[in-house]
Amino acid sequence: MRLILLGPPGAGKGTQAAFITEKFGIPQISTGDMLRAAVKAQTPLGLEAKKIMDAGGLVSDDIIIGLVNDRLKQDDCKNGYLFDGFPRTIPQADALKNANVTLDYVVEIVVPEENIIERMSGRRVHPSSGRSYHVKFNPPKTPDVDDLTGDPLVQRDDDREETVRHRLSVYREQTRPLVDYYSQWAETGAPGAPAYRQLSGVGEVDEIRERIFQALQS
């Protein structure tokens, strides 16, 4: 099972990725994790990436694709892999295609933006334990207070409405075009084209998990 999970920030990709990797016994490949591992292992690409990051630059797509190719040669990728947060842009998708990286499925989790804003901006966290609440879906017994300790809850900067809206606009501009890229490629039926599956990310976590598992069997 070799797949990419697409969807806006807050669509629940991380939660669903954990279910998919467990069910199929495949690793979740995140470019952030790969970069950190390559830097730590001091591989040639890792050293090159570290130089760029230390200088405050963005690691090029060529280096990222090189890291992906190195990662896919490892034993745990024999049964497949799930790409997490990659590719993010059309040039990265082209580079992946040109490197002949096999994909079986591209799954898009669709959630309306207003739902995402409500989901994310309603989160409240207990900083020292990481316990998390939601003002609407999972409220604490007393507003803005942790159930167990009575400590005040906080809203993380990442979850503030203006931050969420900014992240969504970046997604629309940079990553949303991948939806057209992969769906149109799938429609061609060309050799090597992945199957494209689009499904709703609204509802209970278990319902969404079942939708994904059904999509991956069709």
mmCIF file of C-alpha atoms in Angstrom:
data_model
loop_
_atom_site.group_PDB
_atom_site.id
_atom_site.type_symbol
_atom_site.label_atom_id
_atom_site.label_comp_id
_atom_site.label_asym_id
_atom_site.label_seq_id
_atom_site.Cartn_x
_atom_site.Cartn_y
_atom_site.Cartn_z
ATOM 1 C CA MET A 1 0.000 0.000 0.000
ATOM 2 C CA ARG A 2 1.770 3.127 -1.232
ATOM 3 C CA LEU A 3 -0.165 6.324 -0.807
ATOM 4 C CA ILE A 4 -0.327 10.079 -0.286
ATOM 5 C CA LEU A 5 -2.844 11.660 2.078
ATOM 6 C CA LEU A 6 -3.999 15.137 1.011
ATOM 7 C CA GLY A 7 -6.173 17.623 2.870
ATOM 8 C CA PRO A 8 -6.054 21.002 4.559
ATOM 9 C CA PRO A 9 -4.459 21.565 7.984
ATOM 10 C CA GLY A 10 -6.900 20.386 10.644
ATOM 11 C CA ALA A 11 -8.604 17.834 8.352
ATOM 12 C CA GLY A 12 -7.496 14.958 10.612
ATOM 13 C CA LYS A 13 -4.735 13.567 8.370
ATOM 14 C CA GLY A 14 -2.433 12.793 11.302
ATOM 15 C CA THR A 15 -5.100 10.816 13.162
ATOM 16 C CA GLN A 16 -6.084 8.849 10.050
ATOM 17 C CA ALA A 17 -2.451 8.265 9.008
ATOM 18 C CA ALA A 18 -1.901 6.401 12.298
ATOM 19 C CA PHE A 19 -4.835 4.048 11.518
ATOM 20 C CA ILE A 20 -3.635 3.421 7.944
ATOM 21 C CA THR A 21 -0.006 2.703 8.866
ATOM 22 C CA GLU A 22 -1.134 0.300 11.622
ATOM 23 C CA LYS A 23 -3.601 -1.566 9.394
ATOM 24 C CA PHE A 24 -1.186 -2.051 6.486
ATOM 25 C CA GLY A 25 2.048 -2.317 8.484
ATOM 26 C CA ILE A 26 3.743 0.518 6.596
ATOM 27 C CA PRO A 27 5.828 3.494 7.783
ATOM 28 C CA GLN A 28 4.597 7.074 7.762
ATOM 29 C CA ILE A 29 7.184 9.117 5.889
ATOM 30 C CA SER A 30 7.359 12.763 6.869
ATOM 31 C CA THR A 31 9.906 15.056 5.246
ATOM 32 C CA GLY A 32 10.545 16.723 8.619
ATOM 33 C CA ASP A 33 11.403 13.380 10.252
ATOM 34 C CA MET A 34 13.536 12.369 7.272
ATOM 35 C CA LEU A 35 15.484 15.616 7.355
ATOM 36 C CA ARG A 36 16.134 15.305 11.090
ATOM 37 C CA ALA A 37 17.222 11.654 10.722
ATOM 38 C CA ALA A 38 19.550 12.425 7.789
ATOM 39 C CA VAL A 39 21.129 15.358 9.633
ATOM 40 C CA LYS A 40 21.602 13.209 12.743
ATOM 41 C CA ALA A 41 23.086 10.318 10.723
ATOM 42 C CA GLN A 42 25.339 12.821 8.886
ATOM 43 C CA THR A 43 24.532 11.331 5.475
ATOM 44 C CA PRO A 44 25.856 13.362 2.501
ATOM 45 C CA LEU A 45 22.366 14.745 1.843
ATOM 46 C CA GLY A 46 21.839 15.344 5.564
ATOM 47 C CA LEU A 47 25.043 17.403 5.799
ATOM 48 C CA GLU A 48 24.057 19.401 2.714
ATOM 49 C CA ALA A 49 20.571 20.050 4.135
ATOM 50 C CA LYS A 50 22.023 21.080 7.521
ATOM 51 C CA LYS A 51 24.259 23.679 5.845
ATOM 52 C CA ILE A 52 21.231 25.222 4.105
ATOM 53 C CA MET A 53 19.024 25.130 7.228
ATOM 54 C CA ASP A 54 21.771 26.604 9.420
ATOM 55 C CA ALA A 55 21.971 29.503 6.973
ATOM 56 C CA GLY A 56 18.190 29.960 7.268
ATOM 57 C CA GLY A 57 17.493 28.707 3.740
ATOM 58 C CA LEU A 58 14.837 26.339 2.389
ATOM 59 C CA VAL A 59 15.983 22.849 1.503
ATOM 60 C CA SER A 60 15.621 22.346 -2.270
ATOM 61 C CA ASP A 61 13.211 19.851 -3.845
ATOM 62 C CA ASP A 62 16.213 17.947 -5.266
ATOM 63 C CA ILE A 63 17.550 17.273 -1.780
ATOM 64 C CA ILE A 64 14.088 16.322 -0.486
ATOM 65 C CA ILE A 65 13.583 13.855 -3.371
ATOM 66 C CA GLY A 66 17.057 12.435 -2.705
ATOM 67 C CA LEU A 67 16.096 11.892 0.935
ATOM 68 C CA VAL A 68 12.810 10.265 -0.126
ATOM 69 C CA ASN A 69 14.654 7.867 -2.445
ATOM 70 C CA ASP A 70 17.128 6.964 0.328
ATOM 71 C CA ARG A 71 14.252 6.420 2.757
ATOM 72 C CA LEU A 72 12.307 4.168 0.372
ATOM 73 C CA LYS A 73 15.293 1.792 0.105
ATOM 74 C CA GLN A 74 14.980 0.905 3.806
ATOM 75 C CA ASP A 75 13.508 -2.472 4.769
ATOM 76 C CA ASP A 76 10.394 -1.127 6.467
ATOM 77 C CA CYS A 77 9.193 0.291 3.110
ATOM 78 C CA LYS A 78 9.006 -3.135 1.437
ATOM 79 C CA ASN A 79 5.219 -3.372 1.964
ATOM 80 C CA GLY A 80 4.616 0.276 1.132
ATOM 81 C CA TYR A 81 4.615 3.727 2.713
ATOM 82 C CA LEU A 82 2.415 6.691 3.494
ATOM 83 C CA PHE A 83 3.674 10.179 2.619
ATOM 84 C CA ASP A 84 2.810 12.728 5.281
ATOM 85 C CA GLY A 85 2.971 16.420 4.347
ATOM 86 C CA PHE A 86 4.699 15.613 1.078
ATOM 87 C CA PRO A 87 4.545 16.544 -1.727
ATOM 88 C CA ARG A 88 3.427 20.083 -0.851
ATOM 89 C CA THR A 89 3.880 21.714 -4.254
ATOM 90 C CA ILE A 90 3.551 20.841 -7.949
ATOM 91 C CA PRO A 91 7.359 20.862 -8.512
ATOM 92 C CA GLN A 92 7.707 18.305 -5.676
ATOM 93 C CA ALA A 93 4.957 16.155 -7.233
ATOM 94 C CA ASP A 94 6.707 16.364 -10.621
ATOM 95 C CA ALA A 95 10.023 15.411 -9.030
ATOM 96 C CA LEU A 96 8.379 12.415 -7.324
ATOM 97 C CA LYS A 97 6.855 11.345 -10.647
ATOM 98 C CA ASN A 98 10.158 11.789 -12.517
ATOM 99 C CA ALA A 99 11.937 9.700 -9.869
ATOM 100 C CA ASN A 100 9.453 6.884 -10.688
ATOM 101 C CA VAL A 101 8.283 6.612 -7.066
ATOM 102 C CA THR A 102 5.339 4.182 -7.139
ATOM 103 C CA LEU A 103 1.971 5.307 -5.776
ATOM 104 C CA ASP A 104 -1.152 3.145 -5.507
ATOM 105 C CA TYR A 105 -3.541 5.750 -4.115
ATOM 106 C CA VAL A 106 -3.882 9.446 -3.480
ATOM 107 C CA VAL A 107 -6.573 10.033 -0.849
ATOM 108 C CA GLU A 108 -8.036 13.497 -0.336
ATOM 109 C CA ILE A 109 -9.828 14.245 2.942
ATOM 110 C CA VAL A 110 -12.297 17.067 2.303
ATOM 111 C CA VAL A 111 -13.434 19.335 5.150
ATOM 112 C CA PRO A 112 -15.120 22.735 4.624
ATOM 113 C CA GLU A 113 -12.926 25.610 5.813
ATOM 114 C CA GLU A 114 -15.501 26.887 8.312
ATOM 115 C CA ASN A 115 -15.527 23.435 9.981
ATOM 116 C CA ILE A 116 -11.736 23.506 10.234
ATOM 117 C CA ILE A 117 -11.747 26.990 11.751
ATOM 118 C CA GLU A 118 -14.356 25.891 14.305
ATOM 119 C CA ARG A 119 -12.408 22.692 15.034
ATOM 120 C CA MET A 120 -9.011 24.317 15.488
ATOM 121 C CA SER A 121 -9.892 27.675 17.054
ATOM 122 C CA GLY A 122 -12.027 25.896 19.674
ATOM 123 C CA ARG A 123 -9.114 23.819 21.002
ATOM 124 C CA ARG A 124 -7.871 24.496 24.517
ATOM 125 C CA VAL A 125 -4.828 22.801 26.020
ATOM 126 C CA HIS A 126 -3.492 22.110 29.520
ATOM 127 C CA PRO A 127 0.185 23.052 28.927
ATOM 128 C CA SER A 128 1.923 20.805 31.460
ATOM 129 C CA SER A 129 0.030 17.562 30.675
ATOM 130 C CA GLY A 130 -0.917 18.131 27.029
ATOM 131 C CA ARG A 131 -4.565 17.293 27.814
ATOM 132 C CA SER A 132 -6.741 18.879 25.206
ATOM 133 C CA TYR A 133 -10.337 20.073 25.188
ATOM 134 C CA HIS A 134 -12.680 21.743 22.748
ATOM 135 C CA VAL A 135 -15.050 24.539 23.729
ATOM 136 C CA LYS A 136 -17.869 22.910 21.723
ATOM 137 C CA PHE A 137 -17.073 19.222 21.130
ATOM 138 C CA ASN A 138 -15.241 18.281 24.342
ATOM 139 C CA PRO A 139 -15.616 21.124 26.870
ATOM 140 C CA PRO A 140 -13.989 21.046 30.318
ATOM 141 C CA LYS A 141 -16.381 20.838 33.310
ATOM 142 C CA THR A 142 -15.574 24.477 34.097
ATOM 143 C CA PRO A 143 -14.893 26.802 31.140
ATOM 144 C CA ASP A 144 -11.150 27.386 30.508
ATOM 145 C CA VAL A 145 -10.064 25.222 33.473
ATOM 146 C CA ASP A 146 -8.422 21.767 33.410
ATOM 147 C CA ASP A 147 -10.708 19.057 34.852
ATOM 148 C CA LEU A 148 -7.982 17.324 36.875
ATOM 149 C CA THR A 149 -5.766 20.115 38.202
ATOM 150 C CA GLY A 150 -7.916 23.248 38.049
ATOM 151 C CA ASP A 151 -5.083 24.976 36.136
ATOM 152 C CA PRO A 152 -6.045 27.505 33.447
ATOM 153 C CA LEU A 153 -6.263 26.182 29.879
ATOM 154 C CA VAL A 154 -4.601 28.012 27.001
ATOM 155 C CA GLN A 155 -5.248 28.466 23.303
ATOM 156 C CA ARG A 156 -2.071 27.730 21.339
ATOM 157 C CA ASP A 157 -0.925 30.382 18.859
ATOM 158 C CA ASP A 158 -1.303 27.780 16.080
ATOM 159 C CA ASP A 159 -4.998 27.437 16.931
ATOM 160 C CA ARG A 160 -5.891 31.145 16.890
ATOM 161 C CA GLU A 161 -8.453 31.917 14.211
ATOM 162 C CA GLU A 162 -6.235 34.351 12.268
ATOM 163 C CA THR A 163 -3.382 31.783 12.241
ATOM 164 C CA VAL A 164 -5.732 29.024 11.061
ATOM 165 C CA ARG A 165 -7.084 31.264 8.288
ATOM 166 C CA HIS A 166 -3.523 32.085 7.184
ATOM 167 C CA ARG A 167 -2.547 28.389 7.099
ATOM 168 C CA LEU A 168 -5.658 27.619 5.056
ATOM 169 C CA SER A 169 -4.818 30.354 2.528
ATOM 170 C CA VAL A 170 -1.255 28.956 2.174
ATOM 171 C CA TYR A 171 -2.771 25.499 1.633
ATOM 172 C CA ARG A 172 -5.167 26.858 -1.026
ATOM 173 C CA GLU A 173 -2.336 28.525 -2.937
ATOM 174 C CA GLN A 174 0.449 25.947 -2.642
ATOM 175 C CA THR A 175 -0.965 22.509 -1.915
ATOM 176 C CA ARG A 176 -4.588 22.526 -3.135
ATOM 177 C CA PRO A 177 -3.359 22.451 -6.799
ATOM 178 C CA LEU A 178 -2.096 18.901 -6.072
ATOM 179 C CA VAL A 179 -5.746 17.806 -5.937
ATOM 180 C CA ASP A 180 -6.146 18.687 -9.636
ATOM 181 C CA TYR A 181 -2.689 17.323 -10.455
ATOM 182 C CA TYR A 182 -3.361 13.844 -9.038
ATOM 183 C CA SER A 183 -7.053 13.570 -9.937
ATOM 184 C CA GLN A 184 -6.328 14.509 -13.573
ATOM 185 C CA TRP A 185 -3.379 12.098 -13.725
ATOM 186 C CA ALA A 186 -5.594 9.309 -12.318
ATOM 187 C CA GLU A 187 -8.262 10.044 -14.947
ATOM 188 C CA THR A 188 -5.771 9.459 -17.771
ATOM 189 C CA GLY A 189 -5.397 5.836 -16.679
ATOM 190 C CA ALA A 190 -1.748 6.112 -17.760
ATOM 191 C CA PRO A 191 0.679 3.395 -16.602
ATOM 192 C CA GLY A 192 1.911 4.295 -13.122
ATOM 193 C CA ALA A 193 -0.978 6.687 -12.425
ATOM 194 C CA PRO A 194 -2.319 6.270 -8.870
ATOM 195 C CA ALA A 195 -6.017 5.772 -8.121
ATOM 196 C CA TYR A 196 -7.594 8.957 -6.742
ATOM 197 C CA ARG A 197 -10.099 8.814 -3.876
ATOM 198 C CA GLN A 198 -11.898 11.799 -2.386
ATOM 199 C CA LEU A 199 -13.889 11.474 0.833
ATOM 200 C CA SER A 200 -15.508 13.602 3.512
ATOM 201 C CA GLY A 201 -13.525 14.259 6.690
ATOM 202 C CA VAL A 202 -16.630 15.439 8.567
ATOM 203 C CA GLY A 203 -18.034 13.135 11.256
ATOM 204 C CA GLU A 204 -16.733 10.835 13.977
ATOM 205 C CA VAL A 205 -13.098 9.700 13.757
ATOM 206 C CA ASP A 206 -14.159 6.042 13.384
ATOM 207 C CA GLU A 207 -16.593 6.844 10.560
ATOM 208 C CA ILE A 208 -13.859 8.632 8.632
ATOM 209 C CA ARG A 209 -11.461 5.723 9.232
ATOM 210 C CA GLU A 210 -14.019 3.291 7.734
ATOM 211 C CA ARG A 211 -14.521 5.591 4.709
ATOM 212 C CA ILE A 212 -10.775 5.560 4.094
ATOM 213 C CA PHE A 213 -10.445 1.771 4.475
ATOM 214 C CA GLN A 214 -13.337 1.252 2.030
ATOM 215 C CA ALA A 215 -11.764 3.699 -0.436
ATOM 216 C CA LEU A 216 -8.477 1.784 -0.262
ATOM 217 C CA GLN A 217 -10.235 -1.486 -1.143
ATOM 218 C CA SER A 218 -12.081 -0.097 -4.153
#
